[in-house]
Short mmCIF file of C-alpha atoms and ligand atoms in Angstrom, two decimals:
data_model
loop_
_atom_site.label_atom_id
_atom_site.label_comp_id
_atom_site.label_asym_id
_atom_site.label_seq_id
_atom_site.Cartn_x
_atom_site.Cartn_y
_atom_site.Cartn_z
CA MET A 82 31.83 0.24 -11.02
CA LYS A 83 32.62 4.17 -10.09
CA ASP A 84 31.51 4.86 -13.52
CA GLN A 85 29.09 2.79 -14.10
CA LEU A 86 27.35 3.84 -11.06
CA LYS A 87 27.94 7.57 -12.49
CA ASP A 88 26.27 6.70 -14.93
CA ARG A 89 23.06 5.06 -13.82
CA LEU A 90 22.56 7.97 -11.62
CA SER A 91 22.61 10.04 -14.47
CA ILE A 92 20.23 7.64 -16.44
CA VAL A 93 17.68 7.03 -13.09
CA LYS A 94 17.41 11.73 -13.10
CA GLU A 95 16.64 11.68 -16.86
CA ARG A 96 14.02 9.00 -16.36
CA MET A 97 12.44 11.43 -13.20
CA ASP A 98 13.12 14.53 -15.62
CA ALA A 99 10.64 13.00 -18.81
CA ALA A 100 8.57 11.97 -15.68
CA CYS A 101 7.87 15.03 -14.53
CA ARG A 102 7.80 16.59 -18.00
CA ARG A 103 4.94 13.98 -18.95
CA SER A 104 2.75 15.27 -16.72
CA GLY A 105 3.40 18.58 -16.17
CA ARG A 106 5.91 19.39 -12.83
CA ASP A 107 8.66 20.41 -12.18
CA ALA A 108 11.59 19.04 -11.81
CA GLY A 109 12.70 20.50 -8.47
CA GLU A 110 9.83 18.87 -6.67
CA VAL A 111 10.60 14.81 -6.82
CA SER A 112 14.34 14.26 -5.27
CA LEU A 113 15.72 11.00 -4.88
CA LEU A 114 16.81 8.64 -2.24
CA ALA A 115 19.19 6.24 -2.92
CA VAL A 116 18.43 2.83 -1.39
CA SER A 117 21.72 0.94 -0.57
CA LYS A 118 21.00 -0.92 2.35
CA ARG A 119 23.43 -4.91 1.39
CA LYS A 120 26.02 -2.39 -0.90
CA PRO A 121 29.07 -0.99 0.44
CA MET A 122 30.64 2.03 1.37
CA GLU A 123 31.98 2.41 -1.55
CA ALA A 124 29.49 2.57 -4.52
CA ILE A 125 27.82 5.31 -1.77
CA LEU A 126 30.91 7.09 -1.50
CA ALA A 127 30.59 6.52 -5.64
CA LEU A 128 27.11 8.30 -5.66
CA TYR A 129 27.99 10.63 -3.05
CA GLU A 130 31.70 11.99 -5.32
CA ALA A 131 28.65 12.25 -8.15
CA GLY A 132 26.51 14.86 -6.45
CA GLN A 133 23.84 12.14 -4.12
CA ARG A 134 23.22 13.38 -0.69
CA ASP A 135 20.17 11.41 0.87
CA PHE A 136 20.17 7.27 1.45
CA GLY A 137 18.11 5.61 2.57
CA GLU A 138 18.28 2.07 4.55
CA ASN A 139 16.43 -0.55 5.81
CA TYR A 140 18.29 -2.13 9.28
CA VAL A 141 19.82 -0.12 11.64
CA GLN A 142 22.87 -1.49 12.90
CA GLU A 143 23.58 -1.58 9.22
CA LEU A 144 22.91 2.30 9.21
CA ARG A 145 24.68 2.78 12.06
CA GLU A 146 27.77 1.38 11.12
CA LYS A 147 27.67 3.35 7.09
CA ALA A 148 26.44 6.85 9.64
CA ASP A 149 29.67 6.46 11.01
CA CYS A 150 32.63 5.98 8.56
CA LEU A 151 30.96 7.87 5.57
CA PRO A 152 31.46 11.57 5.01
CA GLY A 153 28.83 14.03 7.94
CA ASP A 154 26.79 15.85 5.38
CA ILE A 155 25.18 12.74 4.08
CA ARG A 156 21.13 12.36 4.92
CA TRP A 157 20.19 9.02 6.01
CA HIS A 158 16.90 7.99 5.89
CA MET A 159 15.06 4.90 8.07
CA ILE A 160 12.99 2.80 5.17
CA GLY A 161 12.87 -0.44 6.86
CA HIS A 162 10.44 -2.29 9.46
CA LEU A 163 12.04 -0.60 12.80
CA GLN A 164 11.74 -1.25 16.39
CA ARG A 165 10.89 0.08 19.57
CA ASN A 166 14.40 -0.20 21.51
CA LYS A 167 16.18 0.40 18.03
CA VAL A 168 14.93 4.14 18.20
CA LYS A 169 18.05 5.84 20.38
CA TYR A 170 20.64 4.07 17.70
CA ILE A 171 19.47 6.25 14.89
CA ALA A 172 17.57 9.04 17.04
CA PRO A 173 20.88 11.99 17.13
CA TYR A 174 21.38 12.24 13.26
CA ILE A 175 18.51 10.76 11.10
CA ALA A 176 17.75 12.68 8.48
CA MET A 177 13.93 11.43 8.54
CA ILE A 178 11.32 7.48 9.07
CA HIS A 179 9.57 6.43 6.80
CA SER A 180 8.23 3.85 8.33
CA LEU A 181 6.77 5.14 11.75
CA ASP A 182 3.61 1.63 11.66
CA SER A 183 2.23 3.02 14.95
CA PRO A 184 1.55 4.74 17.86
CA GLU A 185 4.27 2.25 20.05
CA LEU A 186 6.59 3.05 18.07
CA ALA A 187 5.45 7.25 17.23
CA TYR A 188 6.11 7.27 21.43
CA ALA A 189 9.89 6.01 21.46
CA ILE A 190 10.82 7.96 18.13
CA GLU A 191 9.37 10.93 20.75
CA LYS A 192 11.03 10.25 24.24
CA GLU A 193 14.21 9.77 22.03
CA ALA A 194 14.36 12.59 19.73
CA ALA A 195 13.83 14.48 23.54
CA LYS A 196 16.81 12.94 24.89
CA CYS A 197 18.43 14.39 21.83
CA ASP A 198 16.48 17.64 21.66
CA ARG A 199 15.84 17.80 17.88
CA VAL A 200 12.43 17.47 16.09
CA ILE A 201 12.06 13.99 13.91
CA PRO A 202 10.51 14.00 10.68
CA VAL A 203 8.60 11.42 9.89
CA LEU A 204 6.35 9.47 7.15
CA ILE A 205 3.42 7.18 8.14
CA GLU A 206 3.60 3.83 5.69
CA VAL A 207 0.74 3.12 4.68
CA ASN A 208 -0.06 -0.88 2.98
CA VAL A 209 -2.42 1.13 0.50
CA ALA A 210 -2.98 -1.96 -1.67
CA MET A 211 -3.65 -4.58 1.82
CA GLU A 212 -0.85 -6.77 0.85
CA GLU A 213 -0.44 -9.41 4.19
CA SER A 214 3.15 -8.99 4.06
CA LYS A 215 3.67 -5.83 4.03
CA TYR A 216 3.84 -2.96 7.43
CA GLY A 217 1.87 -0.42 7.71
CA VAL A 218 -0.99 0.70 8.39
CA LEU A 219 -4.29 1.05 6.71
CA LEU A 220 -5.42 3.35 4.97
CA LYS A 221 -8.69 4.00 6.96
CA GLU A 222 -6.39 3.94 10.63
CA ALA A 223 -3.29 6.75 8.67
CA PRO A 224 -6.07 9.81 9.67
CA GLU A 225 -6.09 8.96 13.65
CA LEU A 226 -1.90 7.76 13.67
CA ALA A 227 -1.81 11.53 12.34
CA ALA A 228 -3.63 13.30 14.78
CA LEU A 229 -1.79 11.20 17.28
CA VAL A 230 2.27 12.86 16.33
CA ARG A 231 0.94 16.06 15.61
CA THR A 232 0.26 16.07 19.21
CA LEU A 233 4.57 15.16 19.85
CA PRO A 234 6.37 17.59 19.96
CA HIS A 235 9.94 15.91 18.88
CA VAL A 236 8.38 14.93 16.26
CA GLN A 237 6.70 15.93 12.97
CA LEU A 238 4.58 14.34 10.38
CA ARG A 239 5.91 15.47 6.72
CA GLY A 240 3.73 12.48 4.91
CA PHE A 241 3.70 9.06 3.54
CA MET A 242 5.32 6.54 2.57
CA THR A 243 3.91 3.29 0.89
CA SER A 244 5.58 0.21 -1.18
CA ALA A 245 3.22 -0.54 -4.10
CA PRO A 246 3.11 -4.61 -4.79
CA ILE A 247 5.59 -6.78 -6.66
CA VAL A 248 4.03 -6.18 -10.12
CA LYS A 249 5.05 -7.06 -13.61
CA ASP A 250 3.39 -3.93 -15.14
CA PRO A 251 3.91 -1.10 -13.35
CA GLU A 252 0.47 0.69 -14.34
CA GLU A 253 -0.58 -2.17 -12.02
CA ASN A 254 0.22 0.38 -9.80
CA ARG A 255 -0.73 3.39 -10.73
CA PHE A 256 -3.82 3.54 -8.23
CA VAL A 257 -1.41 2.58 -5.74
CA PHE A 258 -0.15 5.97 -5.83
CA ARG A 259 -3.36 8.01 -6.66
CA LYS A 260 -4.75 6.75 -3.29
CA LEU A 261 -1.95 7.58 -0.78
CA ARG A 262 -1.89 10.85 -3.57
CA GLN A 263 -5.62 11.06 -2.63
CA LEU A 264 -5.20 10.07 1.33
CA SER A 265 -2.54 13.20 1.34
CA VAL A 266 -4.71 15.71 -0.10
CA ASP A 267 -7.47 15.28 2.10
CA MET A 268 -5.13 15.51 5.52
CA ASN A 269 -4.19 18.53 3.93
CA LEU A 270 -8.13 20.25 3.66
CA GLU A 271 -8.79 19.30 7.55
CA ASN A 272 -5.81 21.06 9.15
CA ASP A 273 -5.55 24.38 7.38
CA ASN A 274 -3.97 25.01 10.35
CA ASN A 275 -1.50 23.54 10.72
CA GLU A 276 1.67 22.94 8.78
CA LYS A 277 0.77 21.12 5.45
CA VAL A 278 1.73 17.36 4.96
CA ASP A 279 3.85 17.40 1.65
CA VAL A 280 5.66 14.85 0.86
CA LEU A 281 5.55 11.37 -0.61
CA SER A 282 7.46 8.79 -0.58
CA MET A 283 6.52 6.87 -3.06
CA GLY A 284 7.85 4.82 -6.57
CA MET A 285 10.46 2.37 -6.21
CA SER A 286 13.24 0.55 -9.40
CA GLY A 287 10.31 -1.03 -11.46
CA ASP A 288 7.71 1.96 -10.81
CA TYR A 289 9.28 4.82 -9.82
CA GLU A 290 7.45 6.78 -13.20
CA ILE A 291 4.19 5.88 -12.48
CA ALA A 292 4.90 7.18 -8.64
CA ILE A 293 5.94 10.53 -10.17
CA GLU A 294 3.23 10.93 -12.07
CA GLU A 295 0.69 9.96 -9.88
CA GLY A 296 2.54 13.12 -7.24
CA ALA A 297 4.89 11.27 -5.87
CA THR A 298 7.57 13.34 -4.46
CA LEU A 299 10.61 11.38 -3.60
CA VAL A 300 11.61 7.57 -5.22
CA ARG A 301 13.35 5.09 -3.39
CA ILE A 302 15.70 3.84 -5.90
CA GLY A 303 17.97 0.76 -5.10
CA THR A 304 18.59 -2.03 -8.02
CA SER A 305 18.38 0.77 -10.81
CA LEU A 306 21.04 2.30 -9.15
CA PHE A 307 23.29 -0.16 -7.27
CA GLY A 308 22.37 -2.89 -9.19
CA ALA A 309 21.22 -6.46 -8.16
CA ARG A 310 21.50 -7.70 -4.07
CA ASP A 311 22.44 -10.32 -4.06
C1 PLP B 969 15.06 -2.11 -1.05
C2 PLP B 969 13.96 -1.14 -1.23
C3 PLP B 969 13.24 -0.38 -1.54
C4 PLP B 969 14.43 -0.33 -3.48
O1 PLP B 969 14.03 -0.81 -4.29
P1 PLP B 969 14.38 -1.27 -5.33
O2 PLP B 969 13.71 -1.96 -6.60
O3 PLP B 969 15.70 -1.89 -5.69
O4 PLP B 969 14.84 0.04 -6.38
C5 PLP B 969 12.47 1.09 -1.64
N1 PLP B 969 11.95 2.12 -0.73
C6 PLP B 969 12.12 0.15 0.79
C7 PLP B 969 11.19 0.10 1.56
C8 PLP B 969 13.05 -0.91 0.14
O5 PLP B 969 13.58 -2.16 1.05
#
């Protein structure tokens, strides 16, 4: 199992590099988040041994259990829908929250981050394709939430996240990634006094190469690394 996981990690990295080359980007601009939800600790450790340090989880309870047992230098990312009352459990150590989708959640993160005396990096989750089934704010709502986050001293807006629709041909999602990229370009033009919001968390196993071509700086990969989930 270990060797297979390591092989998959090299394959994904090669494909990421190839997508960077195709689009004239530097390979160092795009980082890999290994999405380990519903996967055992041994699988995470195998990738850890191969040098992977950023892991993403969708459920607070599962994230806590894994963070408690696994090496302390792993950077844990919360990528699933987050309830306000659960922020306190992850606030002390979470490296980044990708799923900020409401003012109420932003205030909850502010409160818990302040208690821990730290600043938590966040991404605003955007439902670019306006799917009924998905969390996230609409593109047109993102600037308002971004402006709110900028008033909170213990929450640092780092960029945007989206999950594109499930499609047969990943080319169909190119416009989704392009729109999210445009949002971050526009926001940085408007706010040239502030820190740049430069993280674009977009692209999963089925479409990460297209996402990289369209400007992703972080891809979230589960299945292509760990195999299918039950
Ligand atoms: C599960 C999940 C992923 C990884 O999906 P794969 O298709 O398995 O690569 C990425 N992002 C989010 C938000 C997820 O829930």
